């Protein structure tokens, strides 16, 4: 296993560390960051929150801007931030280098269409390969929750809904809730999965949630978000959840936009939400 530590900094009594590794699922070198709280040790392993970032981001946006370390240290939760797509010279990109497709925009799906299917297996990377690597090399338990922002909120919802046995809770900021019916989603899903729209349904949270969910879900959405009506459509997710008896809380936040100013304002709530549900398993003090 080619796991290389490329940076580390002490913060909030714990450690922020950045790593590279040779990832088989996406067939390239991948980078991720991990925050380990001060109480994490081989004799006291801690649960993990996996964070999925949005379009154009990488493993560092959340770590540098969200202000999550103090609360995560207090709660005894590790945070793992993955990259948003495979990268490297051999990884295909949008021919026009558009921000909303290709590099930086893996959309957390397993691509089926060439040339994307060789590398863009992000759902498997997030749900299988990365947690297995983290659990093998760091003082963490198998207990985990998942969260994300925008495209990453879509990823957290869809991965969590499709793999409920693997997580304790799900949350999202400004998620793309109905990608089969928005410009970002249509572009990504048609390219990665092909034009048969029935294949898109397994990556649409508003469709997946109709099958039910045993996990609690928290969604925060800014009312001043410039993408609210055209791209995100949280009301569709809420309607589907209510119709199918799913425990989903959607909080509409007046005045907030799509930025990390919004995330940093409510990240403590999300960490406490996940800690509550991880605590039932791990007795977090």
PDB file of C-alpha atoms in Angstrom:
ATOM      1  CA  UNK A   1       0.000   0.000   0.000  1.00  0.00           C
ATOM      2  CA  UNK A   2       1.569   3.267  -1.183  1.00  0.00           C
ATOM      3  CA  UNK A   3       0.359   5.645   1.557  1.00  0.00           C
ATOM      4  CA  UNK A   4       2.479   8.793   1.740  1.00  0.00           C
ATOM      5  CA  UNK A   5       2.103  11.569   4.314  1.00  0.00           C
ATOM      6  CA  UNK A   6       2.655  14.864   2.474  1.00  0.00           C
ATOM      7  CA  UNK A   7       1.796  17.383   5.207  1.00  0.00           C
ATOM      8  CA  UNK A   8       0.713  17.639   8.834  1.00  0.00           C
ATOM      9  CA  UNK A   9      -0.183  20.421  11.253  1.00  0.00           C
ATOM     10  CA  UNK A  10      -1.313  20.362  14.866  1.00  0.00           C
ATOM     11  CA  UNK A  11      -4.696  22.016  15.368  1.00  0.00           C
ATOM     12  CA  UNK A  12      -7.269  22.105  18.199  1.00  0.00           C
ATOM     13  CA  UNK A  13      -5.099  19.688  20.156  1.00  0.00           C
ATOM     14  CA  UNK A  14      -5.272  17.120  17.355  1.00  0.00           C
ATOM     15  CA  UNK A  15      -3.687  16.699  13.947  1.00  0.00           C
ATOM     16  CA  UNK A  16      -4.593  17.619  10.396  1.00  0.00           C
ATOM     17  CA  UNK A  17      -2.717  15.330   8.016  1.00  0.00           C
ATOM     18  CA  UNK A  18      -2.704  15.035   4.246  1.00  0.00           C
ATOM     19  CA  UNK A  19      -1.917  11.849   2.334  1.00  0.00           C
ATOM     20  CA  UNK A  20      -1.515  10.456  -1.157  1.00  0.00           C
ATOM     21  CA  UNK A  21      -2.117   6.862  -2.130  1.00  0.00           C
ATOM     22  CA  UNK A  22      -2.391   4.668  -5.195  1.00  0.00           C
ATOM     23  CA  UNK A  23      -6.144   4.077  -5.526  1.00  0.00           C
ATOM     24  CA  UNK A  24      -7.225   0.961  -7.401  1.00  0.00           C
ATOM     25  CA  UNK A  25     -10.901   1.841  -7.815  1.00  0.00           C
ATOM     26  CA  UNK A  26     -10.153   5.066  -9.700  1.00  0.00           C
ATOM     27  CA  UNK A  27      -6.913   3.850 -11.248  1.00  0.00           C
ATOM     28  CA  UNK A  28      -4.744   6.812 -10.240  1.00  0.00           C
ATOM     29  CA  UNK A  29      -3.000   8.513  -7.331  1.00  0.00           C
ATOM     30  CA  UNK A  30      -5.514  10.100  -4.950  1.00  0.00           C
ATOM     31  CA  UNK A  31      -5.165  12.630  -2.157  1.00  0.00           C
ATOM     32  CA  UNK A  32      -7.186  12.951   1.047  1.00  0.00           C
ATOM     33  CA  UNK A  33      -6.962  14.785   4.357  1.00  0.00           C
ATOM     34  CA  UNK A  34      -7.771  13.562   7.854  1.00  0.00           C
ATOM     35  CA  UNK A  35      -8.311  15.354  11.151  1.00  0.00           C
ATOM     36  CA  UNK A  36      -7.556  13.211  14.198  1.00  0.00           C
ATOM     37  CA  UNK A  37      -8.925  14.589  17.490  1.00  0.00           C
ATOM     38  CA  UNK A  38      -6.670  14.668  20.564  1.00  0.00           C
ATOM     39  CA  UNK A  39      -8.260  11.587  22.135  1.00  0.00           C
ATOM     40  CA  UNK A  40      -7.598   9.358  19.115  1.00  0.00           C
ATOM     41  CA  UNK A  41      -5.093   6.586  19.822  1.00  0.00           C
ATOM     42  CA  UNK A  42      -4.589   2.892  19.211  1.00  0.00           C
ATOM     43  CA  UNK A  43      -6.177   2.224  22.593  1.00  0.00           C
ATOM     44  CA  UNK A  44      -9.016   4.718  22.020  1.00  0.00           C
ATOM     45  CA  UNK A  45     -10.209   4.587  18.443  1.00  0.00           C
ATOM     46  CA  UNK A  46     -12.733   7.197  17.317  1.00  0.00           C
ATOM     47  CA  UNK A  47     -15.571   7.251  14.759  1.00  0.00           C
ATOM     48  CA  UNK A  48     -15.261   9.097  11.468  1.00  0.00           C
ATOM     49  CA  UNK A  49     -17.259  11.696   9.577  1.00  0.00           C
ATOM     50  CA  UNK A  50     -16.602  11.521   5.832  1.00  0.00           C
ATOM     51  CA  UNK A  51     -16.962  14.896   4.131  1.00  0.00           C
ATOM     52  CA  UNK A  52     -17.594  15.212   0.383  1.00  0.00           C
ATOM     53  CA  UNK A  53     -16.889  18.581  -1.208  1.00  0.00           C
ATOM     54  CA  UNK A  54     -18.513  20.323  -4.157  1.00  0.00           C
ATOM     55  CA  UNK A  55     -17.616  21.323  -7.695  1.00  0.00           C
ATOM     56  CA  UNK A  56     -14.060  22.644  -8.217  1.00  0.00           C
ATOM     57  CA  UNK A  57     -13.013  21.671  -4.674  1.00  0.00           C
ATOM     58  CA  UNK A  58     -10.409  19.191  -3.446  1.00  0.00           C
ATOM     59  CA  UNK A  59      -9.545  17.713  -0.039  1.00  0.00           C
ATOM     60  CA  UNK A  60      -8.516  21.084   1.407  1.00  0.00           C
ATOM     61  CA  UNK A  61     -11.494  23.417   0.952  1.00  0.00           C
ATOM     62  CA  UNK A  62     -13.448  22.089   3.918  1.00  0.00           C
ATOM     63  CA  UNK A  63     -10.380  21.645   6.103  1.00  0.00           C
ATOM     64  CA  UNK A  64      -9.258  25.241   5.606  1.00  0.00           C
ATOM     65  CA  UNK A  65     -12.592  27.070   5.538  1.00  0.00           C
ATOM     66  CA  UNK A  66     -15.227  25.221   7.581  1.00  0.00           C
ATOM     67  CA  UNK A  67     -13.836  25.855  11.078  1.00  0.00           C
ATOM     68  CA  UNK A  68     -14.748  22.338  12.179  1.00  0.00           C
ATOM     69  CA  UNK A  69     -11.703  21.283  14.193  1.00  0.00           C
ATOM     70  CA  UNK A  70     -12.549  22.654  17.643  1.00  0.00           C
ATOM     71  CA  UNK A  71     -15.980  21.049  17.729  1.00  0.00           C
ATOM     72  CA  UNK A  72     -14.708  17.779  16.254  1.00  0.00           C
ATOM     73  CA  UNK A  73     -11.957  17.721  18.897  1.00  0.00           C
ATOM     74  CA  UNK A  74     -14.508  18.324  21.649  1.00  0.00           C
ATOM     75  CA  UNK A  75     -16.745  15.523  20.366  1.00  0.00           C
ATOM     76  CA  UNK A  76     -13.944  13.081  19.635  1.00  0.00           C
ATOM     77  CA  UNK A  77     -14.716  12.640  15.932  1.00  0.00           C
ATOM     78  CA  UNK A  78     -12.214  12.173  13.125  1.00  0.00           C
ATOM     79  CA  UNK A  79     -12.973  13.889   9.805  1.00  0.00           C
ATOM     80  CA  UNK A  80     -11.854  12.541   6.434  1.00  0.00           C
ATOM     81  CA  UNK A  81     -12.055  14.759   3.357  1.00  0.00           C
ATOM     82  CA  UNK A  82     -11.689  13.104  -0.025  1.00  0.00           C
ATOM     83  CA  UNK A  83     -10.920  14.720  -3.360  1.00  0.00           C
ATOM     84  CA  UNK A  84     -13.842  15.391  -5.689  1.00  0.00           C
ATOM     85  CA  UNK A  85     -12.544  13.407  -8.662  1.00  0.00           C
ATOM     86  CA  UNK A  86      -9.640  11.310  -9.892  1.00  0.00           C
ATOM     87  CA  UNK A  87      -6.717  13.396 -11.140  1.00  0.00           C
ATOM     88  CA  UNK A  88      -3.514  13.018 -13.128  1.00  0.00           C
ATOM     89  CA  UNK A  89      -2.139  13.331 -16.643  1.00  0.00           C
ATOM     90  CA  UNK A  90      -3.968  10.233 -17.862  1.00  0.00           C
ATOM     91  CA  UNK A  91      -7.355  11.122 -16.370  1.00  0.00           C
ATOM     92  CA  UNK A  92      -9.789  12.557 -18.975  1.00  0.00           C
ATOM     93  CA  UNK A  93     -11.271  16.019 -18.479  1.00  0.00           C
ATOM     94  CA  UNK A  94     -14.005  18.059 -20.105  1.00  0.00           C
ATOM     95  CA  UNK A  95     -12.776  19.115 -23.533  1.00  0.00           C
ATOM     96  CA  UNK A  96     -13.414  22.747 -22.632  1.00  0.00           C
ATOM     97  CA  UNK A  97     -12.086  22.367 -19.079  1.00  0.00           C
ATOM     98  CA  UNK A  98     -15.524  23.332 -17.739  1.00  0.00           C
ATOM     99  CA  UNK A  99     -15.833  23.632 -13.973  1.00  0.00           C
ATOM    100  CA  UNK A 100     -18.949  21.451 -13.745  1.00  0.00           C
ATOM    101  CA  UNK A 101     -17.706  18.259 -15.402  1.00  0.00           C
ATOM    102  CA  UNK A 102     -14.515  16.197 -15.454  1.00  0.00           C
ATOM    103  CA  UNK A 103     -11.608  17.015 -13.148  1.00  0.00           C
ATOM    104  CA  UNK A 104     -12.900  18.348  -9.840  1.00  0.00           C
ATOM    105  CA  UNK A 105     -16.417  17.226 -10.716  1.00  0.00           C
ATOM    106  CA  UNK A 106     -16.605  13.446 -10.358  1.00  0.00           C
ATOM    107  CA  UNK A 107     -20.203  13.670  -9.075  1.00  0.00           C
ATOM    108  CA  UNK A 108     -19.636  10.634  -6.804  1.00  0.00           C
ATOM    109  CA  UNK A 109     -20.904   8.130  -9.373  1.00  0.00           C
ATOM    110  CA  UNK A 110     -19.458   4.980 -10.923  1.00  0.00           C
ATOM    111  CA  UNK A 111     -19.124   5.946 -14.579  1.00  0.00           C
ATOM    112  CA  UNK A 112     -20.163   3.401 -17.186  1.00  0.00           C
ATOM    113  CA  UNK A 113     -19.266   5.324 -20.355  1.00  0.00           C
ATOM    114  CA  UNK A 114     -15.863   5.568 -22.038  1.00  0.00           C
ATOM    115  CA  UNK A 115     -13.486   7.269 -21.477  1.00  0.00           C
ATOM    116  CA  UNK A 116     -14.794   8.147 -18.011  1.00  0.00           C
ATOM    117  CA  UNK A 117     -15.321   4.582 -16.777  1.00  0.00           C
ATOM    118  CA  UNK A 118     -11.586   3.848 -16.514  1.00  0.00           C
ATOM    119  CA  UNK A 119     -11.090   6.353 -13.674  1.00  0.00           C
ATOM    120  CA  UNK A 120     -14.387   7.894 -12.533  1.00  0.00           C
ATOM    121  CA  UNK A 121     -15.486   5.210 -10.060  1.00  0.00           C
ATOM    122  CA  UNK A 122     -15.969   7.700  -7.256  1.00  0.00           C
ATOM    123  CA  UNK A 123     -18.888   5.959  -5.530  1.00  0.00           C
ATOM    124  CA  UNK A 124     -16.770   2.845  -4.961  1.00  0.00           C
ATOM    125  CA  UNK A 125     -13.781   4.926  -3.909  1.00  0.00           C
ATOM    126  CA  UNK A 126     -15.770   6.842  -1.270  1.00  0.00           C
ATOM    127  CA  UNK A 127     -17.859   3.968   0.044  1.00  0.00           C
ATOM    128  CA  UNK A 128     -15.333   1.133  -0.110  1.00  0.00           C
ATOM    129  CA  UNK A 129     -11.683   1.838  -0.833  1.00  0.00           C
ATOM    130  CA  UNK A 130     -11.109   5.003   1.193  1.00  0.00           C
ATOM    131  CA  UNK A 131     -12.819   3.788   4.411  1.00  0.00           C
ATOM    132  CA  UNK A 132     -10.936   0.475   4.214  1.00  0.00           C
ATOM    133  CA  UNK A 133      -7.658   2.374   3.903  1.00  0.00           C
ATOM    134  CA  UNK A 134      -8.488   4.774   6.750  1.00  0.00           C
ATOM    135  CA  UNK A 135      -9.600   1.978   9.081  1.00  0.00           C
ATOM    136  CA  UNK A 136      -6.423  -0.003   8.365  1.00  0.00           C
ATOM    137  CA  UNK A 137      -3.966   2.827   8.996  1.00  0.00           C
ATOM    138  CA  UNK A 138      -5.494   5.226  11.530  1.00  0.00           C
ATOM    139  CA  UNK A 139      -6.925   4.956  15.082  1.00  0.00           C
ATOM    140  CA  UNK A 140     -10.561   4.929  13.999  1.00  0.00           C
ATOM    141  CA  UNK A 141     -13.473   2.541  14.393  1.00  0.00           C
ATOM    142  CA  UNK A 142     -15.678   1.161  11.647  1.00  0.00           C
ATOM    143  CA  UNK A 143     -18.475   3.496  12.772  1.00  0.00           C
ATOM    144  CA  UNK A 144     -18.947   6.380  10.382  1.00  0.00           C
ATOM    145  CA  UNK A 145     -21.312   9.047   9.138  1.00  0.00           C
ATOM    146  CA  UNK A 146     -21.303  11.016   5.906  1.00  0.00           C
ATOM    147  CA  UNK A 147     -21.856  14.647   4.962  1.00  0.00           C
ATOM    148  CA  UNK A 148     -21.093  17.064   2.150  1.00  0.00           C
ATOM    149  CA  UNK A 149     -21.802  20.289   0.301  1.00  0.00           C
ATOM    150  CA  UNK A 150     -23.521  20.904  -3.046  1.00  0.00           C
ATOM    151  CA  UNK A 151     -22.249  18.147  -5.387  1.00  0.00           C
ATOM    152  CA  UNK A 152     -20.811  16.590  -2.228  1.00  0.00           C
ATOM    153  CA  UNK A 153     -24.188  16.880  -0.535  1.00  0.00           C
ATOM    154  CA  UNK A 154     -25.601  14.917  -3.454  1.00  0.00           C
ATOM    155  CA  UNK A 155     -22.816  12.378  -2.944  1.00  0.00           C
ATOM    156  CA  UNK A 156     -23.433  12.087   0.790  1.00  0.00           C
ATOM    157  CA  UNK A 157     -27.154  11.591   0.304  1.00  0.00           C
ATOM    158  CA  UNK A 158     -26.921   9.061  -2.517  1.00  0.00           C
ATOM    159  CA  UNK A 159     -24.049   7.047  -1.048  1.00  0.00           C
ATOM    160  CA  UNK A 160     -25.679   7.075   2.370  1.00  0.00           C
ATOM    161  CA  UNK A 161     -29.095   6.093   1.046  1.00  0.00           C
ATOM    162  CA  UNK A 162     -27.670   3.251  -1.070  1.00  0.00           C
ATOM    163  CA  UNK A 163     -25.439   1.916   1.717  1.00  0.00           C
ATOM    164  CA  UNK A 164     -27.427   2.514   4.896  1.00  0.00           C
ATOM    165  CA  UNK A 165     -25.795  -0.424   6.662  1.00  0.00           C
ATOM    166  CA  UNK A 166     -22.431   1.383   6.499  1.00  0.00           C
ATOM    167  CA  UNK A 167     -23.386   4.687   8.156  1.00  0.00           C
ATOM    168  CA  UNK A 168     -25.010   6.007  11.312  1.00  0.00           C
ATOM    169  CA  UNK A 169     -26.325   9.317   9.943  1.00  0.00           C
ATOM    170  CA  UNK A 170     -26.348  11.546   6.861  1.00  0.00           C
ATOM    171  CA  UNK A 171     -26.217  15.316   6.503  1.00  0.00           C
ATOM    172  CA  UNK A 172     -25.752  17.846   3.737  1.00  0.00           C
ATOM    173  CA  UNK A 173     -25.356  21.539   3.036  1.00  0.00           C
ATOM    174  CA  UNK A 174     -27.039  22.870  -0.115  1.00  0.00           C
ATOM    175  CA  UNK A 175     -27.196  19.447  -1.797  1.00  0.00           C
ATOM    176  CA  UNK A 176     -28.128  18.799  -5.410  1.00  0.00           C
ATOM    177  CA  UNK A 177     -31.321  16.952  -4.511  1.00  0.00           C
ATOM    178  CA  UNK A 178     -32.830  16.048  -7.879  1.00  0.00           C
ATOM    179  CA  UNK A 179     -29.941  15.807 -10.396  1.00  0.00           C
ATOM    180  CA  UNK A 180     -32.024  14.064 -13.055  1.00  0.00           C
ATOM    181  CA  UNK A 181     -33.814  17.412 -13.423  1.00  0.00           C
ATOM    182  CA  UNK A 182     -31.155  20.120 -13.150  1.00  0.00           C
ATOM    183  CA  UNK A 183     -28.399  21.359 -15.494  1.00  0.00           C
ATOM    184  CA  UNK A 184     -25.451  20.178 -13.388  1.00  0.00           C
ATOM    185  CA  UNK A 185     -26.965  16.744 -12.965  1.00  0.00           C
ATOM    186  CA  UNK A 186     -28.062  16.264 -16.548  1.00  0.00           C
ATOM    187  CA  UNK A 187     -24.618  17.160 -17.851  1.00  0.00           C
ATOM    188  CA  UNK A 188     -22.733  14.886 -15.484  1.00  0.00           C
ATOM    189  CA  UNK A 189     -25.113  11.928 -15.509  1.00  0.00           C
ATOM    190  CA  UNK A 190     -25.487  11.867 -19.293  1.00  0.00           C
ATOM    191  CA  UNK A 191     -21.721  11.876 -19.802  1.00  0.00           C
ATOM    192  CA  UNK A 192     -20.773   9.460 -17.022  1.00  0.00           C
ATOM    193  CA  UNK A 193     -23.756   7.086 -17.362  1.00  0.00           C
ATOM    194  CA  UNK A 194     -25.081   7.552 -20.891  1.00  0.00           C
ATOM    195  CA  UNK A 195     -28.390   8.823 -22.234  1.00  0.00           C
ATOM    196  CA  UNK A 196     -30.651   6.150 -20.743  1.00  0.00           C
ATOM    197  CA  UNK A 197     -32.203   8.223 -17.996  1.00  0.00           C
ATOM    198  CA  UNK A 198     -33.388   5.165 -16.089  1.00  0.00           C
ATOM    199  CA  UNK A 199     -29.717   4.589 -15.250  1.00  0.00           C
ATOM    200  CA  UNK A 200     -29.585   8.010 -13.595  1.00  0.00           C
ATOM    201  CA  UNK A 201     -32.176   7.180 -10.957  1.00  0.00           C
ATOM    202  CA  UNK A 202     -29.730   5.375  -8.653  1.00  0.00           C
ATOM    203  CA  UNK A 203     -27.823   8.658  -8.259  1.00  0.00           C
ATOM    204  CA  UNK A 204     -30.810  10.883  -7.482  1.00  0.00           C
ATOM    205  CA  UNK A 205     -31.546  11.352  -3.775  1.00  0.00           C
ATOM    206  CA  UNK A 206     -35.160  12.420  -4.380  1.00  0.00           C
ATOM    207  CA  UNK A 207     -35.727   9.086  -6.130  1.00  0.00           C
ATOM    208  CA  UNK A 208     -33.660   6.886  -3.801  1.00  0.00           C
ATOM    209  CA  UNK A 209     -35.354   8.172  -0.664  1.00  0.00           C
ATOM    210  CA  UNK A 210     -38.697   6.827  -1.907  1.00  0.00           C
ATOM    211  CA  UNK A 211     -37.453   3.342  -0.977  1.00  0.00           C
ATOM    212  CA  UNK A 212     -37.172   4.501   2.650  1.00  0.00           C
ATOM    213  CA  UNK A 213     -34.270   5.214   4.974  1.00  0.00           C
ATOM    214  CA  UNK A 214     -33.511   3.989   8.485  1.00  0.00           C
ATOM    215  CA  UNK A 215     -30.919   6.721   9.070  1.00  0.00           C
ATOM    216  CA  UNK A 216     -31.586  10.254  10.336  1.00  0.00           C
ATOM    217  CA  UNK A 217     -30.875  12.982   7.790  1.00  0.00           C
ATOM    218  CA  UNK A 218     -30.138  16.689   8.371  1.00  0.00           C
ATOM    219  CA  UNK A 219     -30.081  19.179   5.479  1.00  0.00           C
ATOM    220  CA  UNK A 220     -29.269  22.880   5.744  1.00  0.00           C
ATOM    221  CA  UNK A 221     -30.089  25.167   2.820  1.00  0.00           C
ATOM    222  CA  UNK A 222     -29.510  28.895   2.493  1.00  0.00           C
ATOM    223  CA  UNK A 223     -32.531  30.849   1.275  1.00  0.00           C
ATOM    224  CA  UNK A 224     -30.252  33.324  -0.569  1.00  0.00           C
ATOM    225  CA  UNK A 225     -28.403  30.545  -2.407  1.00  0.00           C
ATOM    226  CA  UNK A 226     -28.062  31.554  -6.068  1.00  0.00           C
ATOM    227  CA  UNK A 227     -28.484  27.919  -7.146  1.00  0.00           C
ATOM    228  CA  UNK A 228     -31.527  27.127  -4.998  1.00  0.00           C
ATOM    229  CA  UNK A 229     -34.237  27.036  -7.646  1.00  0.00           C
ATOM    230  CA  UNK A 230     -32.266  25.996 -10.735  1.00  0.00           C
ATOM    231  CA  UNK A 231     -29.870  23.352  -9.397  1.00  0.00           C
ATOM    232  CA  UNK A 232     -30.600  22.255  -5.812  1.00  0.00           C
ATOM    233  CA  UNK A 233     -34.392  21.843  -5.372  1.00  0.00           C
ATOM    234  CA  UNK A 234     -34.466  20.668  -1.726  1.00  0.00           C
ATOM    235  CA  UNK A 235     -38.248  20.787  -1.512  1.00  0.00           C
ATOM    236  CA  UNK A 236     -38.439  17.779  -3.828  1.00  0.00           C
ATOM    237  CA  UNK A 237     -36.253  15.783  -1.447  1.00  0.00           C
ATOM    238  CA  UNK A 238     -38.341  16.862   1.545  1.00  0.00           C
ATOM    239  CA  UNK A 239     -41.598  15.970  -0.194  1.00  0.00           C
ATOM    240  CA  UNK A 240     -40.329  12.500  -1.081  1.00  0.00           C
ATOM    241  CA  UNK A 241     -39.053  11.979   2.474  1.00  0.00           C
ATOM    242  CA  UNK A 242     -42.356  13.012   4.045  1.00  0.00           C
ATOM    243  CA  UNK A 243     -44.352  10.836   1.667  1.00  0.00           C
ATOM    244  CA  UNK A 244     -42.255   7.813   2.625  1.00  0.00           C
ATOM    245  CA  UNK A 245     -41.865   8.343   6.370  1.00  0.00           C
ATOM    246  CA  UNK A 246     -38.162   9.210   6.326  1.00  0.00           C
ATOM    247  CA  UNK A 247     -36.615  11.076   9.280  1.00  0.00           C
ATOM    248  CA  UNK A 248     -35.312  14.113   7.362  1.00  0.00           C
ATOM    249  CA  UNK A 249     -35.007  17.618   8.791  1.00  0.00           C
ATOM    250  CA  UNK A 250     -34.656  20.396   6.203  1.00  0.00           C
ATOM    251  CA  UNK A 251     -33.662  23.746   7.709  1.00  0.00           C
ATOM    252  CA  UNK A 252     -34.049  26.761   5.421  1.00  0.00           C
ATOM    253  CA  UNK A 253     -31.646  29.446   6.632  1.00  0.00           C
ATOM    254  CA  UNK A 254     -32.621  33.060   5.789  1.00  0.00           C
ATOM    255  CA  UNK A 255     -29.933  35.238   4.209  1.00  0.00           C
ATOM    256  CA  UNK A 256     -27.324  32.515   3.667  1.00  0.00           C
ATOM    257  CA  UNK A 257     -25.807  31.738   0.267  1.00  0.00           C
ATOM    258  CA  UNK A 258     -23.886  28.777  -1.219  1.00  0.00           C
ATOM    259  CA  UNK A 259     -20.484  29.614   0.247  1.00  0.00           C
ATOM    260  CA  UNK A 260     -18.292  28.334   3.060  1.00  0.00           C
ATOM    261  CA  UNK A 261     -19.492  31.281   5.142  1.00  0.00           C
ATOM    262  CA  UNK A 262     -22.760  29.320   5.278  1.00  0.00           C
ATOM    263  CA  UNK A 263     -21.054  26.025   6.075  1.00  0.00           C
ATOM    264  CA  UNK A 264     -18.908  27.524   8.836  1.00  0.00           C
ATOM    265  CA  UNK A 265     -22.021  29.025  10.432  1.00  0.00           C
ATOM    266  CA  UNK A 266     -23.728  25.667  10.957  1.00  0.00           C
ATOM    267  CA  UNK A 267     -20.975  23.040  10.882  1.00  0.00           C
ATOM    268  CA  UNK A 268     -21.049  22.665  14.683  1.00  0.00           C
ATOM    269  CA  UNK A 269     -24.720  21.669  14.460  1.00  0.00           C
ATOM    270  CA  UNK A 270     -23.887  18.982  11.927  1.00  0.00           C
ATOM    271  CA  UNK A 271     -20.998  17.620  13.964  1.00  0.00           C
ATOM    272  CA  UNK A 272     -23.213  17.451  17.069  1.00  0.00           C
ATOM    273  CA  UNK A 273     -25.957  15.759  15.022  1.00  0.00           C
ATOM    274  CA  UNK A 274     -23.566  13.056  13.849  1.00  0.00           C
ATOM    275  CA  UNK A 275     -21.989  12.696  17.305  1.00  0.00           C
ATOM    276  CA  UNK A 276     -25.414  12.011  18.783  1.00  0.00           C
ATOM    277  CA  UNK A 277     -25.942   9.059  16.473  1.00  0.00           C
ATOM    278  CA  UNK A 278     -22.366   7.786  16.636  1.00  0.00           C
ATOM    279  CA  UNK A 279     -22.508   8.063  20.429  1.00  0.00           C
ATOM    280  CA  UNK A 280     -25.107   5.321  20.623  1.00  0.00           C
ATOM    281  CA  UNK A 281     -22.466   2.987  19.203  1.00  0.00           C
ATOM    282  CA  UNK A 282     -19.263   4.365  20.660  1.00  0.00           C
ATOM    283  CA  UNK A 283     -20.236   6.143  23.891  1.00  0.00           C
ATOM    284  CA  UNK A 284     -18.393   9.336  22.945  1.00  0.00           C
ATOM    285  CA  UNK A 285     -17.618  11.389  26.049  1.00  0.00           C
TER     286      UNK A 285
END
